[in-house]
Amino acid sequence: HYATGINYLKDSINYMPRVDGKDTIEHGVTYFNLSRALYQTGDYVPATDYCERALGIFHHTESPEWLAILHGLMGSIYVKLGQISQAKASIEHGARHIDEAEHKDAHALLNEAWGEYYLAIGDPSRAIQSFETVLGFIEEDEYIGWKLEIIERIAGIYQKEGNFEQALKSYQHYHSIKAEFDKKRLEQQLDGAFTAHELTKRANQLQQEIDTQKQSEQERIERERLHLS
């Protein structure tokens, strides 16, 4: 899943136009998506490179949300690289750019970074608190994959800490959301299949009508030819 997406993003960069030979905001967004995907696969060094490229682009724009998002992602990457002080500094830097009411995506990503940071310094309760804060910012269906990752992360922390009752609740929460998501996806696929079937059926009907009209027209022309002869 991630490998396919990463290859697609890398290829897409080659087709993006540059302005005066410089990367555009479109490049910056793609670099972020690449960095995020590489982070998810544990490929932290190239993830750092793409994140830094994106930061270089967005530092020249008036986009506090993107700066916050990128500093948050960089913070998470620093944690995985064991660079804890740099992680804290990056997350704090990102938090200075945003307002909670306006930039929910950025706050979610920053809190995810704080969760990773607190885990790294041995504070699982604050890590859970940070991850639960993320869930408050990503309630929409479009974030379902991210939401499931965070819930599974929380469950894993509870399990590791020996709080099996809360771990079970979190895993149950995970599976109930996933089951609902899978149900919706299946319904959409069935709707799509039904629509495709109806379209194919209608296309075949139209083709038959066209063929019938052509046949009638050909017969008419043939009758007229015989009549004239």
PDB file of C-alpha atoms in Angstrom:
ATOM      1  CA  HIS A   1       0.000   0.000   0.000  1.00  0.00           C
ATOM      2  CA  TYR A   2       2.606   2.562   1.084  1.00  0.00           C
ATOM      3  CA  ALA A   3       5.201   1.343  -1.437  1.00  0.00           C
ATOM      4  CA  THR A   4       2.809   1.933  -4.334  1.00  0.00           C
ATOM      5  CA  GLY A   5       1.928   5.392  -3.031  1.00  0.00           C
ATOM      6  CA  ILE A   6       5.566   6.337  -2.499  1.00  0.00           C
ATOM      7  CA  ASN A   7       6.516   5.310  -6.045  1.00  0.00           C
ATOM      8  CA  TYR A   8       3.556   7.223  -7.463  1.00  0.00           C
ATOM      9  CA  LEU A   9       4.482  10.389  -5.532  1.00  0.00           C
ATOM     10  CA  LYS A  10       8.111  10.168  -6.610  1.00  0.00           C
ATOM     11  CA  ASP A  11       7.089   9.777 -10.241  1.00  0.00           C
ATOM     12  CA  SER A  12       4.614  12.656 -10.040  1.00  0.00           C
ATOM     13  CA  ILE A  13       7.383  15.074  -9.046  1.00  0.00           C
ATOM     14  CA  ASN A  14       8.944  14.676 -12.484  1.00  0.00           C
ATOM     15  CA  TYR A  15       5.821  16.077 -14.143  1.00  0.00           C
ATOM     16  CA  MET A  16       5.307  19.092 -11.894  1.00  0.00           C
ATOM     17  CA  PRO A  17       6.212  22.422 -13.501  1.00  0.00           C
ATOM     18  CA  ARG A  18       8.701  24.640 -11.698  1.00  0.00           C
ATOM     19  CA  VAL A  19       8.657  28.441 -11.623  1.00  0.00           C
ATOM     20  CA  ASP A  20      11.993  30.012 -12.543  1.00  0.00           C
ATOM     21  CA  GLY A  21      13.552  26.629 -11.886  1.00  0.00           C
ATOM     22  CA  LYS A  22      12.231  26.534  -8.312  1.00  0.00           C
ATOM     23  CA  ASP A  23       9.891  24.115  -6.575  1.00  0.00           C
ATOM     24  CA  THR A  24       6.293  25.246  -6.110  1.00  0.00           C
ATOM     25  CA  ILE A  25       3.753  24.749  -3.326  1.00  0.00           C
ATOM     26  CA  GLU A  26       2.577  21.671  -5.232  1.00  0.00           C
ATOM     27  CA  HIS A  27       6.076  20.247  -4.785  1.00  0.00           C
ATOM     28  CA  GLY A  28       5.925  21.128  -1.094  1.00  0.00           C
ATOM     29  CA  VAL A  29       2.670  19.252  -0.544  1.00  0.00           C
ATOM     30  CA  THR A  30       4.040  16.237  -2.425  1.00  0.00           C
ATOM     31  CA  TYR A  31       7.262  16.305  -0.395  1.00  0.00           C
ATOM     32  CA  PHE A  32       5.148  16.305   2.777  1.00  0.00           C
ATOM     33  CA  ASN A  33       3.089  13.345   1.581  1.00  0.00           C
ATOM     34  CA  LEU A  34       6.270  11.489   0.688  1.00  0.00           C
ATOM     35  CA  SER A  35       7.810  12.273   4.053  1.00  0.00           C
ATOM     36  CA  ARG A  36       4.695  11.121   5.882  1.00  0.00           C
ATOM     37  CA  ALA A  37       4.503   7.877   3.891  1.00  0.00           C
ATOM     38  CA  LEU A  38       8.213   7.143   4.425  1.00  0.00           C
ATOM     39  CA  TYR A  39       7.796   7.874   8.133  1.00  0.00           C
ATOM     40  CA  GLN A  40       4.943   5.360   8.287  1.00  0.00           C
ATOM     41  CA  THR A  41       7.176   2.702   6.706  1.00  0.00           C
ATOM     42  CA  GLY A  42      10.045   3.416   9.105  1.00  0.00           C
ATOM     43  CA  ASP A  43      12.303   4.935   6.441  1.00  0.00           C
ATOM     44  CA  TYR A  44      13.238   7.919   8.583  1.00  0.00           C
ATOM     45  CA  VAL A  45      16.323   9.304   6.813  1.00  0.00           C
ATOM     46  CA  PRO A  46      14.656   9.997   3.439  1.00  0.00           C
ATOM     47  CA  ALA A  47      11.553  11.092   5.372  1.00  0.00           C
ATOM     48  CA  THR A  48      13.722  13.791   6.974  1.00  0.00           C
ATOM     49  CA  ASP A  49      15.044  14.893   3.587  1.00  0.00           C
ATOM     50  CA  TYR A  50      11.600  15.336   2.030  1.00  0.00           C
ATOM     51  CA  CYS A  51      10.254  17.069   5.127  1.00  0.00           C
ATOM     52  CA  GLU A  52      13.148  19.538   5.058  1.00  0.00           C
ATOM     53  CA  ARG A  53      12.499  20.205   1.360  1.00  0.00           C
ATOM     54  CA  ALA A  54       8.855  20.952   2.116  1.00  0.00           C
ATOM     55  CA  LEU A  55       9.821  23.232   4.995  1.00  0.00           C
ATOM     56  CA  GLY A  56      12.157  25.116   2.680  1.00  0.00           C
ATOM     57  CA  ILE A  57       9.244  25.811   0.345  1.00  0.00           C
ATOM     58  CA  PHE A  58       6.643  26.752   2.956  1.00  0.00           C
ATOM     59  CA  HIS A  59       9.016  29.060   4.837  1.00  0.00           C
ATOM     60  CA  HIS A  60       8.598  31.386   1.855  1.00  0.00           C
ATOM     61  CA  THR A  61       4.792  31.353   2.031  1.00  0.00           C
ATOM     62  CA  GLU A  62       2.311  32.745   4.516  1.00  0.00           C
ATOM     63  CA  SER A  63       0.982  29.358   5.589  1.00  0.00           C
ATOM     64  CA  PRO A  64       1.259  28.895   9.371  1.00  0.00           C
ATOM     65  CA  GLU A  65      -0.761  25.686   9.202  1.00  0.00           C
ATOM     66  CA  TRP A  66       1.694  24.027   6.838  1.00  0.00           C
ATOM     67  CA  LEU A  67       4.663  25.154   8.914  1.00  0.00           C
ATOM     68  CA  ALA A  68       3.017  23.677  12.007  1.00  0.00           C
ATOM     69  CA  ILE A  69       2.210  20.411  10.223  1.00  0.00           C
ATOM     70  CA  LEU A  70       5.746  20.043   8.888  1.00  0.00           C
ATOM     71  CA  HIS A  71       7.435  20.889  12.179  1.00  0.00           C
ATOM     72  CA  GLY A  72       5.161  18.366  13.865  1.00  0.00           C
ATOM     73  CA  LEU A  73       6.086  15.659  11.369  1.00  0.00           C
ATOM     74  CA  MET A  74       9.747  16.540  11.724  1.00  0.00           C
ATOM     75  CA  GLY A  75       9.351  16.213  15.488  1.00  0.00           C
ATOM     76  CA  SER A  76       7.957  12.695  15.093  1.00  0.00           C
ATOM     77  CA  ILE A  77      10.815  11.770  12.769  1.00  0.00           C
ATOM     78  CA  TYR A  78      13.384  13.146  15.214  1.00  0.00           C
ATOM     79  CA  VAL A  79      11.861  10.970  17.947  1.00  0.00           C
ATOM     80  CA  LYS A  80      12.303   7.854  15.822  1.00  0.00           C
ATOM     81  CA  LEU A  81      15.895   8.871  15.070  1.00  0.00           C
ATOM     82  CA  GLY A  82      16.547   9.227  18.800  1.00  0.00           C
ATOM     83  CA  GLN A  83      17.105  12.982  18.552  1.00  0.00           C
ATOM     84  CA  ILE A  84      14.802  13.833  21.440  1.00  0.00           C
ATOM     85  CA  SER A  85      15.844  17.425  22.130  1.00  0.00           C
ATOM     86  CA  GLN A  86      15.493  18.322  18.445  1.00  0.00           C
ATOM     87  CA  ALA A  87      12.070  16.644  18.455  1.00  0.00           C
ATOM     88  CA  LYS A  88      10.820  18.762  21.352  1.00  0.00           C
ATOM     89  CA  ALA A  89      12.170  21.953  19.799  1.00  0.00           C
ATOM     90  CA  SER A  90      10.555  21.176  16.443  1.00  0.00           C
ATOM     91  CA  ILE A  91       7.130  20.419  17.942  1.00  0.00           C
ATOM     92  CA  GLU A  92       7.214  23.560  20.084  1.00  0.00           C
ATOM     93  CA  HIS A  93       8.226  25.593  17.046  1.00  0.00           C
ATOM     94  CA  GLY A  94       5.279  24.198  15.100  1.00  0.00           C
ATOM     95  CA  ALA A  95       2.815  24.954  17.906  1.00  0.00           C
ATOM     96  CA  ARG A  96       3.700  28.651  17.773  1.00  0.00           C
ATOM     97  CA  HIS A  97       2.321  28.910  14.241  1.00  0.00           C
ATOM     98  CA  ILE A  98      -1.265  27.846  14.749  1.00  0.00           C
ATOM     99  CA  ASP A  99      -4.597  28.579  16.334  1.00  0.00           C
ATOM    100  CA  GLU A 100      -6.544  25.563  17.591  1.00  0.00           C
ATOM    101  CA  ALA A 101      -9.907  26.709  16.223  1.00  0.00           C
ATOM    102  CA  GLU A 102      -8.597  27.270  12.708  1.00  0.00           C
ATOM    103  CA  HIS A 103      -5.979  24.588  12.189  1.00  0.00           C
ATOM    104  CA  LYS A 104      -7.331  21.255  13.393  1.00  0.00           C
ATOM    105  CA  ASP A 105      -5.195  19.132  11.050  1.00  0.00           C
ATOM    106  CA  ALA A 106      -2.036  20.806  12.292  1.00  0.00           C
ATOM    107  CA  HIS A 107      -3.044  20.410  15.928  1.00  0.00           C
ATOM    108  CA  ALA A 108      -3.804  16.736  15.365  1.00  0.00           C
ATOM    109  CA  LEU A 109      -0.395  16.114  13.834  1.00  0.00           C
ATOM    110  CA  LEU A 110       1.388  18.104  16.524  1.00  0.00           C
ATOM    111  CA  ASN A 111      -0.373  16.138  19.270  1.00  0.00           C
ATOM    112  CA  GLU A 112       0.588  12.915  17.538  1.00  0.00           C
ATOM    113  CA  ALA A 113       4.177  14.126  17.634  1.00  0.00           C
ATOM    114  CA  TRP A 114       3.834  14.963  21.339  1.00  0.00           C
ATOM    115  CA  GLY A 115       2.525  11.438  21.910  1.00  0.00           C
ATOM    116  CA  GLU A 116       5.601   9.952  20.293  1.00  0.00           C
ATOM    117  CA  TYR A 117       7.811  12.330  22.264  1.00  0.00           C
ATOM    118  CA  TYR A 118       6.243  11.424  25.629  1.00  0.00           C
ATOM    119  CA  LEU A 119       6.586   7.738  24.858  1.00  0.00           C
ATOM    120  CA  ALA A 120      10.254   8.263  24.069  1.00  0.00           C
ATOM    121  CA  ILE A 121      10.910   9.980  27.419  1.00  0.00           C
ATOM    122  CA  GLY A 122       8.990   7.332  29.362  1.00  0.00           C
ATOM    123  CA  ASP A 123       5.724   9.145  30.083  1.00  0.00           C
ATOM    124  CA  PRO A 124       2.989   6.817  28.703  1.00  0.00           C
ATOM    125  CA  SER A 125       0.087   8.599  30.455  1.00  0.00           C
ATOM    126  CA  ARG A 126       0.852  11.894  28.731  1.00  0.00           C
ATOM    127  CA  ALA A 127       1.421  10.004  25.506  1.00  0.00           C
ATOM    128  CA  ILE A 128      -2.079   8.527  25.747  1.00  0.00           C
ATOM    129  CA  GLN A 129      -3.494  11.948  26.579  1.00  0.00           C
ATOM    130  CA  SER A 130      -1.824  13.415  23.490  1.00  0.00           C
ATOM    131  CA  PHE A 131      -3.022  10.608  21.229  1.00  0.00           C
ATOM    132  CA  GLU A 132      -6.577  10.944  22.584  1.00  0.00           C
ATOM    133  CA  THR A 133      -6.405  14.658  21.798  1.00  0.00           C
ATOM    134  CA  VAL A 134      -5.577  13.721  18.208  1.00  0.00           C
ATOM    135  CA  LEU A 135      -8.832  11.759  17.998  1.00  0.00           C
ATOM    136  CA  GLY A 136     -10.783  14.880  18.935  1.00  0.00           C
ATOM    137  CA  PHE A 137      -9.416  16.663  15.889  1.00  0.00           C
ATOM    138  CA  ILE A 138      -9.941  13.883  13.315  1.00  0.00           C
ATOM    139  CA  GLU A 139     -13.567  12.901  13.682  1.00  0.00           C
ATOM    140  CA  GLU A 140     -14.443  13.093   9.980  1.00  0.00           C
ATOM    141  CA  ASP A 141     -14.655   9.921   7.871  1.00  0.00           C
ATOM    142  CA  GLU A 142     -11.829  11.112   5.627  1.00  0.00           C
ATOM    143  CA  TYR A 143      -9.413  10.501   8.524  1.00  0.00           C
ATOM    144  CA  ILE A 144     -10.555   6.949   9.229  1.00  0.00           C
ATOM    145  CA  GLY A 145      -7.178   5.369   8.483  1.00  0.00           C
ATOM    146  CA  TRP A 146      -5.365   7.852  10.708  1.00  0.00           C
ATOM    147  CA  LYS A 147      -7.968   7.409  13.455  1.00  0.00           C
ATOM    148  CA  LEU A 148      -7.523   3.629  13.438  1.00  0.00           C
ATOM    149  CA  GLU A 149      -3.734   4.000  13.660  1.00  0.00           C
ATOM    150  CA  ILE A 150      -4.057   6.262  16.718  1.00  0.00           C
ATOM    151  CA  ILE A 151      -6.578   4.022  18.497  1.00  0.00           C
ATOM    152  CA  GLU A 152      -4.357   1.003  17.885  1.00  0.00           C
ATOM    153  CA  ARG A 153      -1.414   3.004  19.231  1.00  0.00           C
ATOM    154  CA  ILE A 154      -3.336   3.812  22.429  1.00  0.00           C
ATOM    155  CA  ALA A 155      -4.376   0.175  22.847  1.00  0.00           C
ATOM    156  CA  GLY A 156      -0.755  -0.920  22.468  1.00  0.00           C
ATOM    157  CA  ILE A 157       0.400   1.480  25.185  1.00  0.00           C
ATOM    158  CA  TYR A 158      -2.270   0.271  27.610  1.00  0.00           C
ATOM    159  CA  GLN A 159      -1.324  -3.323  26.872  1.00  0.00           C
ATOM    160  CA  LYS A 160       2.376  -2.658  27.384  1.00  0.00           C
ATOM    161  CA  GLU A 161       1.628  -0.901  30.685  1.00  0.00           C
ATOM    162  CA  GLY A 162      -0.426  -3.890  31.870  1.00  0.00           C
ATOM    163  CA  ASN A 163      -3.743  -2.043  31.807  1.00  0.00           C
ATOM    164  CA  PHE A 164      -5.510  -4.845  29.975  1.00  0.00           C
ATOM    165  CA  GLU A 165      -9.026  -3.575  30.691  1.00  0.00           C
ATOM    166  CA  GLN A 166      -8.362  -0.263  28.896  1.00  0.00           C
ATOM    167  CA  ALA A 167      -6.376  -2.060  26.210  1.00  0.00           C
ATOM    168  CA  LEU A 168      -9.390  -4.295  25.533  1.00  0.00           C
ATOM    169  CA  LYS A 169     -11.733  -1.285  25.384  1.00  0.00           C
ATOM    170  CA  SER A 170      -9.423   0.426  22.908  1.00  0.00           C
ATOM    171  CA  TYR A 171      -9.154  -2.667  20.724  1.00  0.00           C
ATOM    172  CA  GLN A 172     -12.953  -3.040  20.798  1.00  0.00           C
ATOM    173  CA  HIS A 173     -13.252   0.616  19.796  1.00  0.00           C
ATOM    174  CA  TYR A 174     -10.785  -0.013  16.972  1.00  0.00           C
ATOM    175  CA  HIS A 175     -12.697  -3.025  15.639  1.00  0.00           C
ATOM    176  CA  SER A 176     -16.119  -1.339  15.885  1.00  0.00           C
ATOM    177  CA  ILE A 177     -14.885   1.644  13.834  1.00  0.00           C
ATOM    178  CA  LYS A 178     -13.113  -0.620  11.344  1.00  0.00           C
ATOM    179  CA  ALA A 179     -16.204  -2.811  10.971  1.00  0.00           C
ATOM    180  CA  GLU A 180     -18.364   0.253  10.295  1.00  0.00           C
ATOM    181  CA  PHE A 181     -15.799   1.577   7.820  1.00  0.00           C
ATOM    182  CA  ASP A 182     -15.571  -1.791   6.041  1.00  0.00           C
ATOM    183  CA  LYS A 183     -19.368  -1.929   5.872  1.00  0.00           C
ATOM    184  CA  LYS A 184     -19.564   1.540   4.290  1.00  0.00           C
ATOM    185  CA  ARG A 185     -16.790   0.689   1.850  1.00  0.00           C
ATOM    186  CA  LEU A 186     -18.547  -2.540   0.845  1.00  0.00           C
ATOM    187  CA  GLU A 187     -21.824  -0.653   0.357  1.00  0.00           C
ATOM    188  CA  GLN A 188     -20.036   1.884  -1.828  1.00  0.00           C
ATOM    189  CA  GLN A 189     -18.440  -0.909  -3.847  1.00  0.00           C
ATOM    190  CA  LEU A 190     -21.827  -2.600  -4.287  1.00  0.00           C
ATOM    191  CA  ASP A 191     -23.422   0.710  -5.266  1.00  0.00           C
ATOM    192  CA  GLY A 192     -20.596   1.242  -7.731  1.00  0.00           C
ATOM    193  CA  ALA A 193     -21.018  -2.257  -9.120  1.00  0.00           C
ATOM    194  CA  PHE A 194     -24.774  -1.711  -9.464  1.00  0.00           C
ATOM    195  CA  THR A 195     -24.211   1.627 -11.186  1.00  0.00           C
ATOM    196  CA  ALA A 196     -21.641   0.082 -13.516  1.00  0.00           C
ATOM    197  CA  HIS A 197     -24.075  -2.738 -14.301  1.00  0.00           C
ATOM    198  CA  GLU A 198     -26.888  -0.273 -15.029  1.00  0.00           C
ATOM    199  CA  LEU A 199     -24.603   1.838 -17.220  1.00  0.00           C
ATOM    200  CA  THR A 200     -23.461  -1.219 -19.147  1.00  0.00           C
ATOM    201  CA  LYS A 201     -27.049  -2.369 -19.542  1.00  0.00           C
ATOM    202  CA  ARG A 202     -28.132   1.074 -20.779  1.00  0.00           C
ATOM    203  CA  ALA A 203     -25.137   1.270 -23.144  1.00  0.00           C
ATOM    204  CA  ASN A 204     -26.084  -2.110 -24.618  1.00  0.00           C
ATOM    205  CA  GLN A 205     -29.686  -0.963 -25.033  1.00  0.00           C
ATOM    206  CA  LEU A 206     -28.545   2.191 -26.813  1.00  0.00           C
ATOM    207  CA  GLN A 207     -26.280   0.181 -29.076  1.00  0.00           C
ATOM    208  CA  GLN A 208     -29.190  -2.107 -29.961  1.00  0.00           C
ATOM    209  CA  GLU A 209     -31.366   0.923 -30.734  1.00  0.00           C
ATOM    210  CA  ILE A 210     -28.617   2.366 -32.950  1.00  0.00           C
ATOM    211  CA  ASP A 211     -28.179  -0.957 -34.727  1.00  0.00           C
ATOM    212  CA  THR A 212     -31.946  -1.203 -35.254  1.00  0.00           C
ATOM    213  CA  GLN A 213     -32.081   2.327 -36.631  1.00  0.00           C
ATOM    214  CA  LYS A 214     -29.162   1.595 -38.950  1.00  0.00           C
ATOM    215  CA  GLN A 215     -30.859  -1.577 -40.134  1.00  0.00           C
ATOM    216  CA  SER A 216     -34.129   0.266 -40.754  1.00  0.00           C
ATOM    217  CA  GLU A 217     -32.324   3.016 -42.616  1.00  0.00           C
ATOM    218  CA  GLN A 218     -30.458   0.478 -44.731  1.00  0.00           C
ATOM    219  CA  GLU A 219     -33.704  -1.306 -45.558  1.00  0.00           C
ATOM    220  CA  ARG A 220     -35.352   2.004 -46.484  1.00  0.00           C
ATOM    221  CA  ILE A 221     -32.466   2.917 -48.767  1.00  0.00           C
ATOM    222  CA  GLU A 222     -32.630  -0.521 -50.381  1.00  0.00           C
ATOM    223  CA  ARG A 223     -36.408  -0.193 -50.972  1.00  0.00           C
ATOM    224  CA  GLU A 224     -35.946   3.217 -52.548  1.00  0.00           C
ATOM    225  CA  ARG A 225     -33.164   1.887 -54.778  1.00  0.00           C
ATOM    226  CA  LEU A 226     -35.369  -0.963 -55.981  1.00  0.00           C
ATOM    227  CA  HIS A 227     -38.279   1.416 -56.546  1.00  0.00           C
ATOM    228  CA  LEU A 228     -36.159   3.761 -58.629  1.00  0.00           C
ATOM    229  CA  SER A 229     -34.791   0.921 -60.668  1.00  0.00           C
TER     230      SER A 229
END
